[in-house]
XYZ file of C-alpha atoms in Angstrom:
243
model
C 9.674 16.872 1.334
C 10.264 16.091 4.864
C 12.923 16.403 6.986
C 14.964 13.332 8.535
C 14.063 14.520 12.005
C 10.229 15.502 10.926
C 10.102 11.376 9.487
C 11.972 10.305 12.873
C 8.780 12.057 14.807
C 6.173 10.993 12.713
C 7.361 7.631 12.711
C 7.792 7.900 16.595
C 4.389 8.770 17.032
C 2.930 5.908 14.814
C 4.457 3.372 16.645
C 3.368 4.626 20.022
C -0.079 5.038 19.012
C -0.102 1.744 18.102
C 1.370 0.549 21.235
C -0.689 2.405 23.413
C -3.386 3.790 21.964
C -2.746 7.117 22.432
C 0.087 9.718 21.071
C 3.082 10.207 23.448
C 3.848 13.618 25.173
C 6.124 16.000 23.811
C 8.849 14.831 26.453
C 8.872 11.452 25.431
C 8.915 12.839 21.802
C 12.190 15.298 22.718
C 14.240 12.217 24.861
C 13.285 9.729 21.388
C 14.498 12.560 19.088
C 17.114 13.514 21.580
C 16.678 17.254 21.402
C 17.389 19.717 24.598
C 14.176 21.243 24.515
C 10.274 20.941 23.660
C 10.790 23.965 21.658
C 12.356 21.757 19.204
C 9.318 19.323 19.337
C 6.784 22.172 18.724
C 8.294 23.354 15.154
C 8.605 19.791 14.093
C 4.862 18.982 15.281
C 3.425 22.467 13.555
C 5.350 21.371 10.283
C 4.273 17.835 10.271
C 0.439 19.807 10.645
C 0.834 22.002 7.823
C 2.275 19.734 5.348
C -1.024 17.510 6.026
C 0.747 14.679 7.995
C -0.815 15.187 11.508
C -3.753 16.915 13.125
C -4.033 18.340 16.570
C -7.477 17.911 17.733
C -8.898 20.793 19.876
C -9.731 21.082 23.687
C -8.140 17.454 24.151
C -4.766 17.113 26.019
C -1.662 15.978 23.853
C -4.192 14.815 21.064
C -2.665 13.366 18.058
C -3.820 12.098 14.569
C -2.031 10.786 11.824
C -3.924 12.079 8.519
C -1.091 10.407 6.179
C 2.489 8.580 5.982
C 5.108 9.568 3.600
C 5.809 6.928 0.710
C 9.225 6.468 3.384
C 6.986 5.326 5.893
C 4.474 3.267 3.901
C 6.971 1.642 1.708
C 9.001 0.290 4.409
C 11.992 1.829 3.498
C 11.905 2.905 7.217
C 12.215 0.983 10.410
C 8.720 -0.921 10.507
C 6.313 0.656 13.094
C 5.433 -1.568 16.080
C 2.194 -3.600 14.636
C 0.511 -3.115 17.767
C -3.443 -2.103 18.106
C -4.513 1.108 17.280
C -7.924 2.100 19.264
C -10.280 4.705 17.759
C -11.884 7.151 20.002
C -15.900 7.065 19.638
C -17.347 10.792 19.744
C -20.758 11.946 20.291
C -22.692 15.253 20.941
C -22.463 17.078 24.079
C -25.683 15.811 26.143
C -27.593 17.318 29.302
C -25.877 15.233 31.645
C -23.212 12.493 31.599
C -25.790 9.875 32.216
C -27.037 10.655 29.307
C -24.013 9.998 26.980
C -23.494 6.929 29.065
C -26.712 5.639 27.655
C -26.305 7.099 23.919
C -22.723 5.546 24.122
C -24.197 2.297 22.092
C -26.118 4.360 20.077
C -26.009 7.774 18.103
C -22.532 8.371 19.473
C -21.168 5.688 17.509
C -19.170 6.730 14.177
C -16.477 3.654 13.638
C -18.367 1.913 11.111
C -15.503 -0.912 9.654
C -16.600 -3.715 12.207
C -19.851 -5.202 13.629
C -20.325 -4.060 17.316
C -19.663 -6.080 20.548
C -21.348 -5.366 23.650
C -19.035 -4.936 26.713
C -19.328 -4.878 30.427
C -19.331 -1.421 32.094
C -17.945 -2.228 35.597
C -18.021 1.105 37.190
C -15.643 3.328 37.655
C -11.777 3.439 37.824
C -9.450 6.371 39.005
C -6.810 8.312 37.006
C -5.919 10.036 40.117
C -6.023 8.653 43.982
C -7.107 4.749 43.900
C -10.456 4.607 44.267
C -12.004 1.069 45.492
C -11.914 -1.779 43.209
C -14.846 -2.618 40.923
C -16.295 -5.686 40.719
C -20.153 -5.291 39.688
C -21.561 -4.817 35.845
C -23.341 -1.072 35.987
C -24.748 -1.847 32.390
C -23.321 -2.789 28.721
C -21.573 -0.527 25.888
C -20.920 -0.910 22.748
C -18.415 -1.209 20.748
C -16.729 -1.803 17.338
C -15.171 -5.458 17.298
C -11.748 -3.597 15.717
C -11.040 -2.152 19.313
C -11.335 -5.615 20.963
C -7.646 -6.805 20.369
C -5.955 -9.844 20.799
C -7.859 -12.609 22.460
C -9.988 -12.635 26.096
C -12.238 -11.021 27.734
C -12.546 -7.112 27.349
C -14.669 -4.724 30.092
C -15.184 -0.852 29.534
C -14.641 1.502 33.004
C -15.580 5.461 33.138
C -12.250 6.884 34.454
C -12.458 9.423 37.563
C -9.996 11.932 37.735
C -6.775 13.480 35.242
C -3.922 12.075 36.750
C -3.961 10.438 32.878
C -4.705 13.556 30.958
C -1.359 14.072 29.152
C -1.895 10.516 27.953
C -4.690 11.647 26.308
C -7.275 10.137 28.755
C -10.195 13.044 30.502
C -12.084 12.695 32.923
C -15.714 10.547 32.321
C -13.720 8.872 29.276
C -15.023 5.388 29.049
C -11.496 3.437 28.505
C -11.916 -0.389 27.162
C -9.731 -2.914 28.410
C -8.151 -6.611 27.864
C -8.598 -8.429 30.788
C -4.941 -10.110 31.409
C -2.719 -10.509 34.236
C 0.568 -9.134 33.173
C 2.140 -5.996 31.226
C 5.346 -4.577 29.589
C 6.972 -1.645 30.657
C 4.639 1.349 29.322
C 1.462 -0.264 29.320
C -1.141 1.811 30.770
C -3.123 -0.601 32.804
C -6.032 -1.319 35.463
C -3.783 -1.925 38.761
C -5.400 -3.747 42.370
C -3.454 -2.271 44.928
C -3.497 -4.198 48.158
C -5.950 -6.292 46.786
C -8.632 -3.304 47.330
C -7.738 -0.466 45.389
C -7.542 0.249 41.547
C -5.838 2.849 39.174
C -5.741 3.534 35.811
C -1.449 4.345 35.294
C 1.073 3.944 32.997
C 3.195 0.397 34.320
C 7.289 0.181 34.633
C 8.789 -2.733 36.404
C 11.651 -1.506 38.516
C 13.693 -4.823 39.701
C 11.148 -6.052 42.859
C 9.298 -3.233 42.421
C 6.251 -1.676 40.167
C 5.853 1.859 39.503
C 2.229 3.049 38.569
C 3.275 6.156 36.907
C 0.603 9.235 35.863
C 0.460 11.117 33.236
C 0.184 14.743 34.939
C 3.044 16.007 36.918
C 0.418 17.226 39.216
C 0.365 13.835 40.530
C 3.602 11.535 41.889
C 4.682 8.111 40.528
C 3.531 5.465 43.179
C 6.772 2.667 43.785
C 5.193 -0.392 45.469
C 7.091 -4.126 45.601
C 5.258 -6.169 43.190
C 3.249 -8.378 45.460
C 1.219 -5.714 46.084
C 0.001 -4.829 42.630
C -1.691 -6.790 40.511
C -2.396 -5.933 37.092
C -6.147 -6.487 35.734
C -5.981 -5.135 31.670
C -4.618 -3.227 29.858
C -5.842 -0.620 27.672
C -6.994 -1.006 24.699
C -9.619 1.684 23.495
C -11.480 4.575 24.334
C -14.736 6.082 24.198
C -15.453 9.676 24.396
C -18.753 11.974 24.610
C -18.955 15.782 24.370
């Protein structure tokens, strides 16, 4: 039997991981619960693990997964989760080099197995940290599995650079799939042009005449530009990991 506030998280988390693809932090988790402190968020997380409702995956930052719902939750009698897309992350053995699980990425590394695979661009690379120049060249092809590719349009795959994303659930040499559009709601973590020569992988917030690309490490401050000088390029929608 769960708690209200233990359903409240849980439910929280669903819908953000199937906004954005990954689970939120434990801050966002305290201001949606409105608790004082993380403390708070910590005893609800470890109960949600050991009544079998979550699992916190090792060595990753902030990582998340929902092993089951309660009958609450899955019979509606809840506030309906956001029916966003939900990536999967693709895992593989820990090769030699990272040009090496860049090649095995559309191979053994695959395990999502409910959908034929489609090959996508690999532009290059994109930073989660200082923006890096833009990319505009195809390095060489990945695949895969058609359930990541959401919504309509075009879809690319870009090795992120740096951890400015890494409470977001997003490491350095991930391989992070995107929708190629041209606009985003507030919270979307997106592929930004700054200045027409620079892009970043952040989190996006409109701010009146202004954008905010925002990280997701407090090592790293929230850039404010005015709006004609970002442009947004995707938005995430998967991500592929090797080990």
């Amino acid at each position: 039997m769960l708690t209200k506030k233990q359903i409240q998280l849980l439910e929280f988390i669903q819908v953000r991981m199937a906004r954005d693809g990954v689970p939120p932090s434990f801050d966002e988790m305290k201001l949606a619960l409105d608790l004082r402190s993380k403390s708070g968020i910590h005893r609800l997380v470890t109960a949600l693990e050991e009544r079998g409702f979550i699992r916190r995956l090792p060595h990753r930052a902030r990582a998340l997964e929902i092993v089951r719902l309660p009958e609450t939750l899955t019979r509606g009698t809840a506030p309906a989760a956001n029916p966003g897309f939900a990536p999967k992350v693709i895992q593989g053995d820990l090769p030699a080099d990272r040009g090496a699980a860049r090649a095995r990425l559309s191979r053994a590394a695959m395990t999502v197995t409910d959908s034929p695979a489609v090959e996508v661009p690999l532009m290059g690379r994109i930073a989660a940290g200082v923006p890096i120049e833009a990319i505009s060249t195809i390095s060489h092809h990945v695949a895969v599995p058609g359930s990541m590719l959401s919504g309509p349009g075009s879809h690319y795959a870009l090795e992120v650079q740096g951890d400015s994303m890494i409470d977001a659930g997003i490491n350095d040499g991930d391989v992070v799939v995107i929708r190629e559009q041209n606009s985003a709601d507030n919270g979307d973590i997106v592929v930004a042009l700054v200045d027409g020569h620079e892009a970043t992988l952040k989190r996006f917030l409109r701010r009146g005449s202004m954008i905010a690309l925002e990280a997701a490490n407090p090592a790293y401050e929230t850039r404010v530009l005015p709006a004609d000088q970002v442009n947004v390029q995707g938005r995430l929608v998967g991500l592929i990991r090797s080990y």
